[in-house]
């Protein structure tokens, strides 16, 4: 899974119609709606503002008056093929007077979005997880040094009978990093895991 490092844009012309593709990194629907409103204000005389939103727990496909399945669905397919997440794609269309037909529209919206994504820098999405580590007081400084060396963030500490530290680490490496810490402390650590 990937996300954009920064917004990108591209423009193509097909049979006198202009297709302006904009792709933004977003985390929430409110951000996406603001970008869409900004584009509507920037291009007030455009015919269509077709949009696809893919964000955590939220999505939107809007053909904005184009025949169903000819704009947002092809754009969605491009984003899914690129494994993009937390993204808003908008293609603004100025109609040039020549009808493109359903197949032509699908190709145009797909091409416009692909042109913009050629300019994109994609960053892998690292899914983080948190776990709590319970260790003896005497082992805390050594444990923290090992966490630093392994680039594991320690976000919280609580002190009772033992030290409990909250760690944030990449989910795909969680078990391997826990095993490494377990070995470095000769088994003197207990982990409790929960998703972020």
Tab-separated table of C-alpha atoms in Angstrom:
chain	number	residue	atom	x	y	z
A	1	UNK	CA	0.000	0.000	0.000
A	2	UNK	CA	1.264	3.489	-0.893
A	3	UNK	CA	0.371	7.136	-0.444
A	4	UNK	CA	1.414	10.312	-2.225
A	5	UNK	CA	4.339	12.341	-0.939
A	6	UNK	CA	2.816	15.515	-2.460
A	7	UNK	CA	-0.058	16.578	-4.750
A	8	UNK	CA	0.360	16.105	-8.509
A	9	UNK	CA	-1.511	17.345	-11.570
A	10	UNK	CA	-1.576	16.748	-15.324
A	11	UNK	CA	-3.662	17.810	-18.314
A	12	UNK	CA	-4.591	15.988	-21.508
A	13	UNK	CA	-6.690	16.994	-24.528
A	14	UNK	CA	-8.851	14.460	-26.354
A	15	UNK	CA	-11.040	15.546	-29.272
A	16	UNK	CA	-11.171	19.148	-28.050
A	17	UNK	CA	-12.129	18.125	-24.487
A	18	UNK	CA	-9.674	19.081	-21.722
A	19	UNK	CA	-9.138	16.696	-18.820
A	20	UNK	CA	-7.287	18.170	-15.824
A	21	UNK	CA	-6.276	15.515	-13.310
A	22	UNK	CA	-5.425	16.410	-9.714
A	23	UNK	CA	-4.333	13.911	-7.080
A	24	UNK	CA	-3.958	14.896	-3.421
A	25	UNK	CA	-2.791	13.070	-0.300
A	26	UNK	CA	-5.665	13.271	2.223
A	27	UNK	CA	-6.523	11.633	5.522
A	28	UNK	CA	-10.152	12.678	5.976
A	29	UNK	CA	-13.245	13.395	3.903
A	30	UNK	CA	-13.242	17.024	5.067
A	31	UNK	CA	-9.836	17.589	3.451
A	32	UNK	CA	-11.049	15.955	0.242
A	33	UNK	CA	-14.206	18.065	0.118
A	34	UNK	CA	-12.120	21.226	0.570
A	35	UNK	CA	-9.853	20.270	-2.355
A	36	UNK	CA	-12.926	19.535	-4.487
A	37	UNK	CA	-14.517	22.876	-3.557
A	38	UNK	CA	-11.254	24.667	-4.401
A	39	UNK	CA	-11.189	23.041	-7.852
A	40	UNK	CA	-14.829	23.966	-8.493
A	41	UNK	CA	-13.974	27.582	-7.600
A	42	UNK	CA	-10.797	27.553	-9.702
A	43	UNK	CA	-12.555	26.113	-12.779
A	44	UNK	CA	-16.139	27.433	-12.447
A	45	UNK	CA	-17.025	26.900	-16.123
A	46	UNK	CA	-15.932	23.228	-16.326
A	47	UNK	CA	-18.590	20.649	-17.169
A	48	UNK	CA	-17.630	17.825	-14.766
A	49	UNK	CA	-15.611	17.354	-11.571
A	50	UNK	CA	-15.314	13.571	-11.266
A	51	UNK	CA	-13.781	12.417	-7.993
A	52	UNK	CA	-12.599	9.350	-6.111
A	53	UNK	CA	-11.686	9.355	-2.421
A	54	UNK	CA	-9.893	6.478	-0.710
A	55	UNK	CA	-9.122	7.289	2.925
A	56	UNK	CA	-9.082	5.389	6.188
A	57	UNK	CA	-12.605	4.103	6.694
A	58	UNK	CA	-14.060	6.385	4.005
A	59	UNK	CA	-14.500	6.345	0.252
A	60	UNK	CA	-16.376	8.171	-2.491
A	61	UNK	CA	-16.897	7.633	-6.217
A	62	UNK	CA	-18.598	10.541	-8.008
A	63	UNK	CA	-19.215	10.570	-11.787
A	64	UNK	CA	-20.598	14.134	-11.481
A	65	UNK	CA	-22.999	13.815	-14.393
A	66	UNK	CA	-20.895	11.615	-16.654
A	67	UNK	CA	-22.582	8.342	-17.671
A	68	UNK	CA	-22.440	5.856	-14.801
A	69	UNK	CA	-19.218	3.853	-14.713
A	70	UNK	CA	-17.331	5.995	-17.258
A	71	UNK	CA	-15.349	8.282	-14.928
A	72	UNK	CA	-15.115	7.478	-11.211
A	73	UNK	CA	-14.963	3.679	-11.625
A	74	UNK	CA	-12.019	3.795	-14.092
A	75	UNK	CA	-10.278	6.310	-11.827
A	76	UNK	CA	-10.899	4.028	-8.843
A	77	UNK	CA	-9.394	1.114	-10.797
A	78	UNK	CA	-6.230	3.132	-11.485
A	79	UNK	CA	-5.845	3.999	-7.787
A	80	UNK	CA	-6.420	0.389	-6.743
A	81	UNK	CA	-3.921	-0.871	-9.345
A	82	UNK	CA	-1.321	1.542	-7.929
A	83	UNK	CA	-2.284	0.406	-4.384
A	84	UNK	CA	-2.891	4.013	-3.315
A	85	UNK	CA	-4.464	4.896	0.014
A	86	UNK	CA	-5.338	8.212	1.704
A	87	UNK	CA	-5.831	9.829	-1.681
A	88	UNK	CA	-8.280	12.064	-3.526
A	89	UNK	CA	-8.273	12.007	-7.336
A	90	UNK	CA	-10.272	14.619	-9.248
A	91	UNK	CA	-10.522	14.984	-13.016
A	92	UNK	CA	-11.989	18.282	-14.166
A	93	UNK	CA	-13.455	18.086	-17.677
A	94	UNK	CA	-14.083	20.871	-20.139
A	95	UNK	CA	-16.362	19.498	-22.857
A	96	UNK	CA	-15.041	20.239	-26.343
A	97	UNK	CA	-18.235	19.594	-28.296
A	98	UNK	CA	-17.375	16.101	-29.566
A	99	UNK	CA	-18.960	13.161	-27.739
A	100	UNK	CA	-16.440	10.496	-26.805
A	101	UNK	CA	-18.832	7.620	-26.069
A	102	UNK	CA	-18.615	5.387	-23.024
A	103	UNK	CA	-15.391	3.664	-24.089
A	104	UNK	CA	-13.772	6.964	-24.985
A	105	UNK	CA	-14.676	8.457	-21.607
A	106	UNK	CA	-13.273	5.453	-19.744
A	107	UNK	CA	-9.998	5.760	-21.682
A	108	UNK	CA	-9.842	9.546	-21.196
A	109	UNK	CA	-10.372	9.497	-17.426
A	110	UNK	CA	-7.952	6.588	-17.047
A	111	UNK	CA	-5.307	8.315	-19.170
A	112	UNK	CA	-5.662	11.664	-17.386
A	113	UNK	CA	-5.206	10.099	-13.968
A	114	UNK	CA	-2.305	7.939	-15.143
A	115	UNK	CA	-0.565	11.036	-16.564
A	116	UNK	CA	-0.785	12.751	-13.182
A	117	UNK	CA	0.440	9.665	-11.336
A	118	UNK	CA	3.516	9.492	-13.597
A	119	UNK	CA	4.643	12.615	-11.730
A	120	UNK	CA	3.856	11.219	-8.273
A	121	UNK	CA	6.312	10.132	-5.650
A	122	UNK	CA	4.757	7.172	-3.861
A	123	UNK	CA	5.658	6.429	-0.267
A	124	UNK	CA	5.000	3.019	1.274
A	125	UNK	CA	2.391	3.087	4.030
A	126	UNK	CA	3.868	1.551	7.147
A	127	UNK	CA	1.165	0.146	9.403
A	128	UNK	CA	2.275	0.596	12.977
A	129	UNK	CA	1.280	-1.405	15.993
A	130	UNK	CA	1.793	-0.775	19.666
A	131	UNK	CA	2.810	-3.190	22.340
A	132	UNK	CA	3.673	-2.917	25.983
A	133	UNK	CA	6.877	-4.393	27.307
A	134	UNK	CA	7.224	-5.306	30.954
A	135	UNK	CA	10.767	-5.436	32.314
A	136	UNK	CA	12.642	-5.201	35.600
A	137	UNK	CA	13.776	-1.750	36.779
A	138	UNK	CA	17.414	-2.812	36.467
A	139	UNK	CA	16.922	-3.625	32.767
A	140	UNK	CA	15.244	-0.369	31.702
A	141	UNK	CA	18.262	1.602	30.491
A	142	UNK	CA	19.684	-1.418	28.618
A	143	UNK	CA	16.249	-2.121	27.087
A	144	UNK	CA	15.889	1.510	25.972
A	145	UNK	CA	19.357	1.406	24.356
A	146	UNK	CA	18.341	-1.704	22.405
A	147	UNK	CA	15.093	-0.001	21.330
A	148	UNK	CA	17.077	3.010	20.077
A	149	UNK	CA	19.462	0.754	18.163
A	150	UNK	CA	16.507	-1.069	16.540
A	151	UNK	CA	14.691	2.236	15.803
A	152	UNK	CA	11.737	1.367	18.023
A	153	UNK	CA	9.939	4.362	19.524
A	154	UNK	CA	9.180	4.288	23.238
A	155	UNK	CA	6.148	6.520	23.811
A	156	UNK	CA	5.132	5.906	27.436
A	157	UNK	CA	6.480	4.496	30.640
A	158	UNK	CA	4.724	3.478	33.827
A	159	UNK	CA	6.297	2.253	37.010
A	160	UNK	CA	4.738	-0.186	39.460
A	161	UNK	CA	6.166	-3.585	40.474
A	162	UNK	CA	8.038	-3.480	37.144
A	163	UNK	CA	8.577	-0.988	34.329
A	164	UNK	CA	5.965	-1.031	31.547
A	165	UNK	CA	6.980	0.708	28.334
A	166	UNK	CA	4.719	1.359	25.332
A	167	UNK	CA	6.512	0.660	22.067
A	168	UNK	CA	5.476	1.657	18.544
A	169	UNK	CA	6.827	-0.530	15.771
A	170	UNK	CA	6.004	-1.613	12.201
A	171	UNK	CA	3.291	-4.297	12.306
A	172	UNK	CA	5.034	-6.494	9.732
A	173	UNK	CA	8.179	-6.599	11.901
A	174	UNK	CA	6.483	-6.743	15.300
A	175	UNK	CA	7.114	-10.381	16.143
A	176	UNK	CA	10.682	-10.362	14.797
A	177	UNK	CA	11.568	-7.217	16.769
A	178	UNK	CA	9.985	-8.629	19.923
A	179	UNK	CA	12.023	-11.820	19.514
A	180	UNK	CA	15.187	-9.755	19.010
A	181	UNK	CA	14.526	-7.741	22.185
A	182	UNK	CA	13.656	-10.954	24.042
A	183	UNK	CA	17.025	-12.442	23.029
A	184	UNK	CA	18.957	-9.260	23.886
A	185	UNK	CA	17.459	-9.264	27.383
A	186	UNK	CA	17.987	-13.020	27.832
A	187	UNK	CA	14.234	-13.596	28.114
A	188	UNK	CA	13.720	-11.003	30.855
A	189	UNK	CA	10.898	-9.172	29.019
A	190	UNK	CA	7.167	-9.826	28.648
A	191	UNK	CA	5.172	-8.365	25.699
A	192	UNK	CA	1.485	-7.453	25.498
A	193	UNK	CA	0.410	-6.509	21.949
A	194	UNK	CA	-2.535	-4.459	20.691
A	195	UNK	CA	-3.211	-2.756	17.330
A	196	UNK	CA	-2.732	0.978	16.970
